[in-house]
mmCIF file of C-alpha atoms in Angstrom:
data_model
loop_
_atom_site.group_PDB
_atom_site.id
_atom_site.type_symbol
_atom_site.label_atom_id
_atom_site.label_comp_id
_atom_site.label_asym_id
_atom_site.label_seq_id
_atom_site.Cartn_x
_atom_site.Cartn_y
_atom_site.Cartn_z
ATOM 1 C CA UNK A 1 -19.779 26.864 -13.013
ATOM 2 C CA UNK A 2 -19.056 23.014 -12.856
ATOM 3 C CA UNK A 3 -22.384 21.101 -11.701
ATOM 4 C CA UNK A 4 -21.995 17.585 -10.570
ATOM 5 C CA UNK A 5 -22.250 15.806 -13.719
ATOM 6 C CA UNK A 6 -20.061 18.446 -15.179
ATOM 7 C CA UNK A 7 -17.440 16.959 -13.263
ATOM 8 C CA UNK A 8 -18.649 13.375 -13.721
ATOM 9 C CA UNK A 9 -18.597 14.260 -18.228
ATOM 10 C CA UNK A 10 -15.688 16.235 -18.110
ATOM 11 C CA UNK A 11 -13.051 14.261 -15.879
ATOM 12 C CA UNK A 12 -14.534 10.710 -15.000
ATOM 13 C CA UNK A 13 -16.711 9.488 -18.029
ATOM 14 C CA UNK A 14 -15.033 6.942 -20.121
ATOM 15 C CA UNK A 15 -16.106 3.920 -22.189
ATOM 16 C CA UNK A 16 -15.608 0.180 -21.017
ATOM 17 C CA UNK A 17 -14.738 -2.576 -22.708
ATOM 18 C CA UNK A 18 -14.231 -5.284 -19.862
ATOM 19 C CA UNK A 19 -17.680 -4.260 -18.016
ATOM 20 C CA UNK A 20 -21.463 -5.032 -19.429
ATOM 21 C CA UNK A 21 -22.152 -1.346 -18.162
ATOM 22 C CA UNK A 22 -20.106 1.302 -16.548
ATOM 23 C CA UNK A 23 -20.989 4.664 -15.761
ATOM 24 C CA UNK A 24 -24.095 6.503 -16.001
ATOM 25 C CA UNK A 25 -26.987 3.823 -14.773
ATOM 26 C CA UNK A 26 -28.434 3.074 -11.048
ATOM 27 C CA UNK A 27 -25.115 0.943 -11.027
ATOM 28 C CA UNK A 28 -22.304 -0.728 -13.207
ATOM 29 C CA UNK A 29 -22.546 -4.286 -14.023
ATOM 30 C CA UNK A 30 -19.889 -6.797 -14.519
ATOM 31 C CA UNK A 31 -19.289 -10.612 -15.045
ATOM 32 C CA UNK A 32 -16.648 -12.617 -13.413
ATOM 33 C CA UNK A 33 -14.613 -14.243 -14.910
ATOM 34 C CA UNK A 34 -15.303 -18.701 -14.732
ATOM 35 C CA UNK A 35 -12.898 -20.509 -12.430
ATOM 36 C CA UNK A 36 -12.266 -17.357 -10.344
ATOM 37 C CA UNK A 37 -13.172 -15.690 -7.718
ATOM 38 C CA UNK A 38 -13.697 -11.972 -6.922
ATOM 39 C CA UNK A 39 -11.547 -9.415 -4.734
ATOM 40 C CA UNK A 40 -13.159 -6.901 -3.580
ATOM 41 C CA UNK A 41 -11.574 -3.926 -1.225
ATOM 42 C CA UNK A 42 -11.943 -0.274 -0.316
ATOM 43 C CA UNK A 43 -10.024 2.732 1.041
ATOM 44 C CA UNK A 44 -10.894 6.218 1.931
ATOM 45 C CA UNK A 45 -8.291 9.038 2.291
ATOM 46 C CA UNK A 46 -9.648 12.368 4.469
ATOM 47 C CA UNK A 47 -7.561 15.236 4.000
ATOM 48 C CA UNK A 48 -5.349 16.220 6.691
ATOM 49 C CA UNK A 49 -5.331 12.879 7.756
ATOM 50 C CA UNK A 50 -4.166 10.666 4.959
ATOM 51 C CA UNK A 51 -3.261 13.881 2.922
ATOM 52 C CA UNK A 52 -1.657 17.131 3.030
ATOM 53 C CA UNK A 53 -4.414 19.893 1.363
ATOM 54 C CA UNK A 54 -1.658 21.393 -0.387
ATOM 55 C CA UNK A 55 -0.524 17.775 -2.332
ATOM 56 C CA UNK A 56 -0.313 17.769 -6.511
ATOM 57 C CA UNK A 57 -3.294 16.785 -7.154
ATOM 58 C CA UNK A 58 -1.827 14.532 -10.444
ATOM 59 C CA UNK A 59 0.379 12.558 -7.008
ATOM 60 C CA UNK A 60 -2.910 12.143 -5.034
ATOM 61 C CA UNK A 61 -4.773 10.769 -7.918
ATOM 62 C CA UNK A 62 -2.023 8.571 -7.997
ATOM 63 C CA UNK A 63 -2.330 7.847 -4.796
ATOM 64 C CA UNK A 64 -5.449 6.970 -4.059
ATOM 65 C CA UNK A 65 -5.448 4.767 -6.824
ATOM 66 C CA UNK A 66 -1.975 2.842 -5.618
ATOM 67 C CA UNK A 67 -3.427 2.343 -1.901
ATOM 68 C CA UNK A 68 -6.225 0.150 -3.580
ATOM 69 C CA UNK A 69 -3.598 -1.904 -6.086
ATOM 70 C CA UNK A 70 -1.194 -2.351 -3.045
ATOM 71 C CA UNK A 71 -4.529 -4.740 -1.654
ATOM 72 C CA UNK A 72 -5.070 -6.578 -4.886
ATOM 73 C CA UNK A 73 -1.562 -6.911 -5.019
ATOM 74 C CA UNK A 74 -1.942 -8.552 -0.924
ATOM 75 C CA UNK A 75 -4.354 -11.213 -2.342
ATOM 76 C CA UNK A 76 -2.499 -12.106 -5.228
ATOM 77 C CA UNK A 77 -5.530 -10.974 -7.388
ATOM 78 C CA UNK A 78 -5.396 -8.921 -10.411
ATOM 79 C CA UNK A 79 -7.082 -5.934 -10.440
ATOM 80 C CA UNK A 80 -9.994 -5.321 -13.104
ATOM 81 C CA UNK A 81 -12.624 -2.463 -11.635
ATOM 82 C CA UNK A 82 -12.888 0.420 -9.721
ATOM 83 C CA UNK A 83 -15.248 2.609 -8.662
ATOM 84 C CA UNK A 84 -14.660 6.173 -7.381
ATOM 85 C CA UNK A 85 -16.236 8.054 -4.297
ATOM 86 C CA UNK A 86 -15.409 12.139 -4.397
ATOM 87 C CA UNK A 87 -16.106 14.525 -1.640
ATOM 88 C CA UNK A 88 -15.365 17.985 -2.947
ATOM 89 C CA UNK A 89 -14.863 21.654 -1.809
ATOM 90 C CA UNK A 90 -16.793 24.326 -3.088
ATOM 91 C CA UNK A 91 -13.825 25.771 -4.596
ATOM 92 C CA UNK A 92 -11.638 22.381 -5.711
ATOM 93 C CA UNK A 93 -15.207 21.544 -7.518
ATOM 94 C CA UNK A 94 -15.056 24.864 -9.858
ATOM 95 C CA UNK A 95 -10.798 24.380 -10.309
ATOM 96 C CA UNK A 96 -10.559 22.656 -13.733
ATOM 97 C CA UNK A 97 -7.122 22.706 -13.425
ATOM 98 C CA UNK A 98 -7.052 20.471 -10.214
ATOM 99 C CA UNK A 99 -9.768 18.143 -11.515
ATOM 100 C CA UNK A 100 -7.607 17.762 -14.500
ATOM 101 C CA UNK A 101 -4.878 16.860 -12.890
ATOM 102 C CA UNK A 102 -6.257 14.476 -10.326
ATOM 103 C CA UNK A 103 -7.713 12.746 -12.964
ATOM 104 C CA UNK A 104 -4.908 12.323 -15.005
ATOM 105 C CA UNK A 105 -2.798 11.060 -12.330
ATOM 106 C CA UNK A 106 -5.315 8.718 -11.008
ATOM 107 C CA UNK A 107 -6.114 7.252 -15.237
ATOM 108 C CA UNK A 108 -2.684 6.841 -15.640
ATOM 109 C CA UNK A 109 -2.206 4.578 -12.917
ATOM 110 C CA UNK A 110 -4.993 2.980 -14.231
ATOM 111 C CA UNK A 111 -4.529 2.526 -17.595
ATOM 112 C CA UNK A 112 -1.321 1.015 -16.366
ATOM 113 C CA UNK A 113 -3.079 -2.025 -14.729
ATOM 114 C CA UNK A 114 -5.795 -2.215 -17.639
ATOM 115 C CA UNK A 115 -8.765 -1.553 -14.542
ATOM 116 C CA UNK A 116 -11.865 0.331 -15.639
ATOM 117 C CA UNK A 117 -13.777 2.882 -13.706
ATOM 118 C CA UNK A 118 -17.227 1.482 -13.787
ATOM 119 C CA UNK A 119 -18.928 4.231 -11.458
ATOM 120 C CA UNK A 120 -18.944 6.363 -8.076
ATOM 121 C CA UNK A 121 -20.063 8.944 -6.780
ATOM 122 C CA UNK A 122 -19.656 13.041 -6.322
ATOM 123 C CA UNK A 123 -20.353 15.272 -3.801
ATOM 124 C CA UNK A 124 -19.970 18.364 -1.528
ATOM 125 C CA UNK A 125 -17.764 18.972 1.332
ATOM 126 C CA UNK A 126 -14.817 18.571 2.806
ATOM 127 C CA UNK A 127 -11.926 16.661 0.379
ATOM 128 C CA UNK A 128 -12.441 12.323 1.259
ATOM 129 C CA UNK A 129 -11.705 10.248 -1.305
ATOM 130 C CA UNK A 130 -13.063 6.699 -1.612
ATOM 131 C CA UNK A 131 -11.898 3.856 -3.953
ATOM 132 C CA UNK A 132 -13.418 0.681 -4.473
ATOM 133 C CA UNK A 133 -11.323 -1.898 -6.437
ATOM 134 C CA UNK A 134 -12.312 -5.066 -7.679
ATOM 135 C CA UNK A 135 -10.232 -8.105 -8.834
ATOM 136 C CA UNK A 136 -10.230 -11.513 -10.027
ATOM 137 C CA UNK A 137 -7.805 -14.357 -8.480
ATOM 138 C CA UNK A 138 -8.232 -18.085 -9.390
ATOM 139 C CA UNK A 139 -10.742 -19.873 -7.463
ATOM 140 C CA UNK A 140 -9.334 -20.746 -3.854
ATOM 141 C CA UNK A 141 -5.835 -19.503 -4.487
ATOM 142 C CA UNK A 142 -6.214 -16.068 -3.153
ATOM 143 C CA UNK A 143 -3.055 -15.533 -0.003
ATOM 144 C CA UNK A 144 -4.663 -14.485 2.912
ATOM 145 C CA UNK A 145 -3.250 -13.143 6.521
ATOM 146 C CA UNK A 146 -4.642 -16.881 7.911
ATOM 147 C CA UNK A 147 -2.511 -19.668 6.154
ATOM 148 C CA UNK A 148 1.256 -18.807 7.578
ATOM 149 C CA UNK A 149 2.533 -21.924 9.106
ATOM 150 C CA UNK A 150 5.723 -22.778 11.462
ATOM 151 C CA UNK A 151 8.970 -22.434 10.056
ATOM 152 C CA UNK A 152 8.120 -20.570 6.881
ATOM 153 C CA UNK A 153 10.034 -17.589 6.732
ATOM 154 C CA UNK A 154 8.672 -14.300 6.613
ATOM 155 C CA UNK A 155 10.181 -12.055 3.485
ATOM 156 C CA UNK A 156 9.414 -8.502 2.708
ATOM 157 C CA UNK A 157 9.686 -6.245 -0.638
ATOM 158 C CA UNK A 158 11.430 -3.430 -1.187
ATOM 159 C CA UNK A 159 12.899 -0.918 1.166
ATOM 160 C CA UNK A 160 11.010 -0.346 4.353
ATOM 161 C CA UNK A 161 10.361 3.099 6.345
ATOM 162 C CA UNK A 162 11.045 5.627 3.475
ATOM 163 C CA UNK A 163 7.655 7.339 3.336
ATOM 164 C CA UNK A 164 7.266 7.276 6.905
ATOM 165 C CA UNK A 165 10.698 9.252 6.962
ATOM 166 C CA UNK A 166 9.813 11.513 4.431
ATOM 167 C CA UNK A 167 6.649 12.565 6.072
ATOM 168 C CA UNK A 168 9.104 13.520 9.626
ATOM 169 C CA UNK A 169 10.967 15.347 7.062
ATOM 170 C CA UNK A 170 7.831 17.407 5.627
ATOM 171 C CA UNK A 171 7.079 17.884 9.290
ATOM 172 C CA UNK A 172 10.637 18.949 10.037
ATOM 173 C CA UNK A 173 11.391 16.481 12.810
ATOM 174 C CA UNK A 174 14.477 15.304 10.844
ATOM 175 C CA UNK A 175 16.798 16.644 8.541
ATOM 176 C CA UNK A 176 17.720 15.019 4.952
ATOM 177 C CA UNK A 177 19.940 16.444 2.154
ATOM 178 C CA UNK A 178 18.441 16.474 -0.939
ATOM 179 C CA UNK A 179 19.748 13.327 -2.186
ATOM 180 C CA UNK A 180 18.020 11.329 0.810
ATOM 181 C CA UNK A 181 14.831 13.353 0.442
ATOM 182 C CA UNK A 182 14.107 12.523 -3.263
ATOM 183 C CA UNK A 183 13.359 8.717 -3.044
ATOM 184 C CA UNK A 184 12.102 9.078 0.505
ATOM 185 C CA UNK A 185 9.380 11.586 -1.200
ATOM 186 C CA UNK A 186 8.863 9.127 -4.048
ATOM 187 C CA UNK A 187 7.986 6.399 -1.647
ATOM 188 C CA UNK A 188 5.214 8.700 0.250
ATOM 189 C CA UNK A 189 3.836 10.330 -2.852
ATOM 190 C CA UNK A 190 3.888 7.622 -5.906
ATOM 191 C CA UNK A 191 4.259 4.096 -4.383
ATOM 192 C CA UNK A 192 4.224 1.598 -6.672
ATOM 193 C CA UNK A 193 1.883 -1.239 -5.923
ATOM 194 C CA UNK A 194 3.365 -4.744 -5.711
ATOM 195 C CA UNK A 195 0.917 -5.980 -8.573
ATOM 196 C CA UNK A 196 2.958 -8.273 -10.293
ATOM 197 C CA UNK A 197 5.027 -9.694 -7.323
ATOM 198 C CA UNK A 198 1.780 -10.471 -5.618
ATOM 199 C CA UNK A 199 -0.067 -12.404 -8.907
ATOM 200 C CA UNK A 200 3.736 -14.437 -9.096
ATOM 201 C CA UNK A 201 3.296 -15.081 -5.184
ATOM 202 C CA UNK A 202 0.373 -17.266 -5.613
ATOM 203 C CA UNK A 203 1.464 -21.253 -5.203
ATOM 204 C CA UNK A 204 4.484 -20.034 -3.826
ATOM 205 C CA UNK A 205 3.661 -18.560 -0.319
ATOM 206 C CA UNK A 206 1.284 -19.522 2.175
ATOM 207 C CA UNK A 207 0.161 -15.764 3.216
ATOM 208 C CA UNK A 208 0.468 -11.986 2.680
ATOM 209 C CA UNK A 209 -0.372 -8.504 3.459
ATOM 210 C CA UNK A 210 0.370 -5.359 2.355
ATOM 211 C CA UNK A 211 2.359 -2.701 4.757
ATOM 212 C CA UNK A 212 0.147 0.213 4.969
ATOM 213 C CA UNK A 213 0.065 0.235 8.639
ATOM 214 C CA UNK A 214 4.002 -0.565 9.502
ATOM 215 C CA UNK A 215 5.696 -3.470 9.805
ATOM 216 C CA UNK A 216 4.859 -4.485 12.999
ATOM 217 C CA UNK A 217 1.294 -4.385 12.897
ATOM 218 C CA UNK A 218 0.662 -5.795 9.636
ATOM 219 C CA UNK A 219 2.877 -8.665 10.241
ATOM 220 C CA UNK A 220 0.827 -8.879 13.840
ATOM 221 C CA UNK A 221 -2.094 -9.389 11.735
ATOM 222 C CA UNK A 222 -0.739 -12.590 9.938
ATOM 223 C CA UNK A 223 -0.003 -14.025 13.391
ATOM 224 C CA UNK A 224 -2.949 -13.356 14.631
ATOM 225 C CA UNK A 225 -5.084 -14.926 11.901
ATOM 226 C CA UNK A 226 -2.495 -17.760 11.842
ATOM 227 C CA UNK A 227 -2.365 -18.113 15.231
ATOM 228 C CA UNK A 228 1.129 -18.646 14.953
ATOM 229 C CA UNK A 229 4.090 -16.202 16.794
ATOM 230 C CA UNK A 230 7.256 -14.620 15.018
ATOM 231 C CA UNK A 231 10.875 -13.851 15.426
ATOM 232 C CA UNK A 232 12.287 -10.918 13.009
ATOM 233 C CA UNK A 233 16.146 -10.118 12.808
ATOM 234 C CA UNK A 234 16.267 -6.306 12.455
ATOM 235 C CA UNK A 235 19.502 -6.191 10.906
ATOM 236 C CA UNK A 236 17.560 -7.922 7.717
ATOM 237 C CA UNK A 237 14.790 -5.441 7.583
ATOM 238 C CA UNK A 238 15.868 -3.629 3.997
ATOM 239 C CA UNK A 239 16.180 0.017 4.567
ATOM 240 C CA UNK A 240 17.180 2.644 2.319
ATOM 241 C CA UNK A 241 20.879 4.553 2.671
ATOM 242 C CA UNK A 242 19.114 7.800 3.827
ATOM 243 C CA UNK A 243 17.194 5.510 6.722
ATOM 244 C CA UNK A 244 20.467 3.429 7.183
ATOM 245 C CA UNK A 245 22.653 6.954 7.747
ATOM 246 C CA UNK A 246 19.402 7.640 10.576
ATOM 247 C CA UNK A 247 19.688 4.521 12.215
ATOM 248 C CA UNK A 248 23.412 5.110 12.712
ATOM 249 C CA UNK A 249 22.536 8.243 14.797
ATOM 250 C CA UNK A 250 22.232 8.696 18.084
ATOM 251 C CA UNK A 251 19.223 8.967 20.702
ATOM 252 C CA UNK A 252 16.314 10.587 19.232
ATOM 253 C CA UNK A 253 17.544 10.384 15.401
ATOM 254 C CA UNK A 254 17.660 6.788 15.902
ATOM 255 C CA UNK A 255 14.838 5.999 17.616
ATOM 256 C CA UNK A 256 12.750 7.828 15.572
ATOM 257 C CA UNK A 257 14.693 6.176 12.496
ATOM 258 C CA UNK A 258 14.116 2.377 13.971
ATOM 259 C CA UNK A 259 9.924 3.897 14.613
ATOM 260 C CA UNK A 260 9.668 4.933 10.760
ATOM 261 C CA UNK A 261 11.458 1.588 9.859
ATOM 262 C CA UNK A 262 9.096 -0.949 12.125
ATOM 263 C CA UNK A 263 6.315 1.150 12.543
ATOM 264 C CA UNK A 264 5.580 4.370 10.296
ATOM 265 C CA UNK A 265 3.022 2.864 7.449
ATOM 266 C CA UNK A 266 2.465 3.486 4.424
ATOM 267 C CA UNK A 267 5.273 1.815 2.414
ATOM 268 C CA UNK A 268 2.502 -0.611 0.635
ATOM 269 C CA UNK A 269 5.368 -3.062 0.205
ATOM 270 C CA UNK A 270 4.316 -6.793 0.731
ATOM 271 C CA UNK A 271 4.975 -8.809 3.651
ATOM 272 C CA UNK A 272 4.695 -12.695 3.246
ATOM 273 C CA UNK A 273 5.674 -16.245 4.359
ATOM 274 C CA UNK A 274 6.767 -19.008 2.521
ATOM 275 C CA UNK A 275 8.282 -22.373 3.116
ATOM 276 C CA UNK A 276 11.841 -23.017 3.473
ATOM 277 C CA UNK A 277 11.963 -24.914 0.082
ATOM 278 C CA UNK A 278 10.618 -21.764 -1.588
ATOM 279 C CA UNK A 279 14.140 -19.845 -1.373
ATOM 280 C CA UNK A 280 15.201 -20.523 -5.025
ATOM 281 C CA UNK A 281 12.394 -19.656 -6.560
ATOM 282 C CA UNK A 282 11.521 -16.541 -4.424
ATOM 283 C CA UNK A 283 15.197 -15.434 -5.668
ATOM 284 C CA UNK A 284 13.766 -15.951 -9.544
ATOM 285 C CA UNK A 285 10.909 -14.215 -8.422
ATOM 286 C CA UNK A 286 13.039 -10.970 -7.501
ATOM 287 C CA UNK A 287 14.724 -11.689 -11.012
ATOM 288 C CA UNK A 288 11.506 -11.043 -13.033
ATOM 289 C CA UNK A 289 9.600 -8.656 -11.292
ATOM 290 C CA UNK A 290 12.945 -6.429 -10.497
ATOM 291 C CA UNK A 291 11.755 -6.176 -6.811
ATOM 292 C CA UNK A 292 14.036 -6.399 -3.945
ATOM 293 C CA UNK A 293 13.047 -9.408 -1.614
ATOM 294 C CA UNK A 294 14.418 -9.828 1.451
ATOM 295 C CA UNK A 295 14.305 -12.878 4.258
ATOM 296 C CA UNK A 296 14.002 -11.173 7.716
ATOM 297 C CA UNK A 297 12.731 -13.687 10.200
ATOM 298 C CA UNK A 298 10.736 -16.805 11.081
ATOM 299 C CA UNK A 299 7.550 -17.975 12.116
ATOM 300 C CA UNK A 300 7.246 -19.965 15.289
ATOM 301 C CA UNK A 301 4.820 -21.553 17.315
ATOM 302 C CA UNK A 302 2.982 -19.946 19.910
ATOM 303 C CA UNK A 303 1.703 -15.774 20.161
ATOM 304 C CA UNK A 304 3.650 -12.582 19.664
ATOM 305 C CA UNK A 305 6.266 -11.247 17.769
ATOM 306 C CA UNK A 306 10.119 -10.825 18.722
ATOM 307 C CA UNK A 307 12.224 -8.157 16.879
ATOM 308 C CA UNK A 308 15.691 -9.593 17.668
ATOM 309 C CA UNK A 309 19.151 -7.030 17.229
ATOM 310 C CA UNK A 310 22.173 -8.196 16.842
ATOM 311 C CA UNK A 311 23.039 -9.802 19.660
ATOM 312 C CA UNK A 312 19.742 -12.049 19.469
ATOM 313 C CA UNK A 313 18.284 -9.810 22.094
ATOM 314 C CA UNK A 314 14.953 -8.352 21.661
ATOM 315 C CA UNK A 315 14.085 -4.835 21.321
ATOM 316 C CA UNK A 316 11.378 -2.559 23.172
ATOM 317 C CA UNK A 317 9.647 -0.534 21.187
ATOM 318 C CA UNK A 318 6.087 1.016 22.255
ATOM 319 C CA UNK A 319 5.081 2.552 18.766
ATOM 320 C CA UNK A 320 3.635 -0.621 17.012
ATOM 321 C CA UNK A 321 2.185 1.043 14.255
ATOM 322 C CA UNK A 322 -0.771 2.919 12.826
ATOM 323 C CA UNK A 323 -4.063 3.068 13.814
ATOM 324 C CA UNK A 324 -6.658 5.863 12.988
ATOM 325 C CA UNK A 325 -8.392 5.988 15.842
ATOM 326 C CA UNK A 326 -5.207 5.525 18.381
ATOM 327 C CA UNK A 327 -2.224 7.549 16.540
ATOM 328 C CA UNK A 328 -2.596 11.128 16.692
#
């Protein structure tokens, strides 16, 4: 029978090298580093909301750990800490095998990025999962949603939509062979936080966020913080084959397609603006980090934000992304 510091011992203990104290006091406790400034962020993910109960629990500890890096990655920080909140079942609390494997998953993320778990918590009842990351970015050169300016242009990484289409494949609202369904899977299961691109960003754009919430609203959230507007060509928006075959469709197929590409969430790409000037060395940017970047729009004066087709006209679209308290 696993108590609560059996699980803490057997899964989460480990030593520290980079903290004055992790684990096993009132609280950890850490020293920044001089000339920088701290990062700090936090996510939870509820099961059945964020989750499906029946995920690998090696992917979810993945997960939970990538949702975090995806926001140190937005601030151009580099991630050093974490600390880890668990809510378990009865049952997932005496499974050694799941505790294993969420544990692996979620240190080998970690070990990737060199970050430390420093402390947390555990606890009964239903499966949440809480992450609290901590980084270090030099002193006043953080990118933030407020410092986009007219006529930067607005780039993106990576492909957009995938996961988003992968989860109306788990829920069987769209069909995709085998070969579209692997990457599209990938992208909702393992992202890969932007860590790198978003350290190289800093002196080179003016803001950022990462796309957890869909294009449309996280991009709404630079304007809005800028208090600047935005015109997007959606025939730049980068899109994988399997979403580009969708979009092709007809009626519903494509609709739901051009929703999952502007609006579905949880691609943890970066979205960011940067002067005009900034084009060659975005380009060696993509070089080194191997990360597609893409140029899809503008930013303008004035409020809102115009998705433009081909014809320069803009599109209607009512789903503008996630929000837990509005999307059902």
């Amino acid at each position: 029978m696993n108590s609560e510091f059996d699980i803490i011992n057997r899964y989460f203990s480990r030593p520290v090298r980079n903290a004055l104290l992790g684990p096993g006091d009132d609280a950890a406790l850490i020293t920044c580093t001089p000339g920088m400034d701290w990062a700090v962020s936090v996510d939870t993910l509820v099961s059945g909301r964020h989750f499906f109960l029946d995920i690998e629990p090696s992917t979810l500890g993945h997960k939970v750990l990538a949702v975090n890096l995806s926001d140190m990655a937005a601030m151009g920080a580099t991630p050093r800490w974490i600390t880890l909140s668990l809510t378990l079942t009865e049952t997932l609390a005496q499974d050694d095998a799941w505790l294993k494997a969420f544990s692996s998953g979620f240190f080998a993320l970690a070990d990737q990025y060199q970050i430390e778990l420093i402390g947390g918590d555990t606890t009964s009842g239903p499966l949440n999962i809480g992450v609290q990351i901590i980084g270090e970015v030099e002193q006043g050169k953080a990118l933030r949603r407020s410092d986009a300016k007219p006529g930067d242009d607005i780039w993106v990484s990576g492909f957009l939509g995938d996961a988003a289409l992968a989860l109306q494949f788990l829920q069987q609202r769209i069909t995709l062979t085998e070969q579209e369904a692997t990457p599209c899977l990938i992208a909702l299961y393992t992202p890969t936080p932007r860590v790198v691109l978003g350290k190289a960003l800093v002196n080179v754009a003016h803001s950022a966020i990462d796309i957890s919430d869909g294009l449309l609203a996280d991009l709404g959230h630079i304007l809005e913080r800028s208090d600047v507007a935005a015109t997007v060509d959606f025939d730049r928006i980068p899109c994988s084959p399997a979403l580009k075959n969708k979009l092709q469709q007809e009626n519903a197929t494509r609709q739901l397609a051009i929703d999952c590409l502007l609006s579905g969430g949880d691609d943890y790409e970066l979205c960011f603006t940067a002067p005009e000037n900034r084009h060659d060395v975005i380009a060696q940017l993509a070089q080194q980090t191997g990360v597609k970047l893409s140029r899809i729009g503008k930013i303008v004066p004035g409020k809102g934000l115009a998705v433009l087709n081909a014809n320069d006209n803009p599109l209607i679209f009512n789903n503008k992304g996630y929000d837990h308290f509005l999307t059902r």
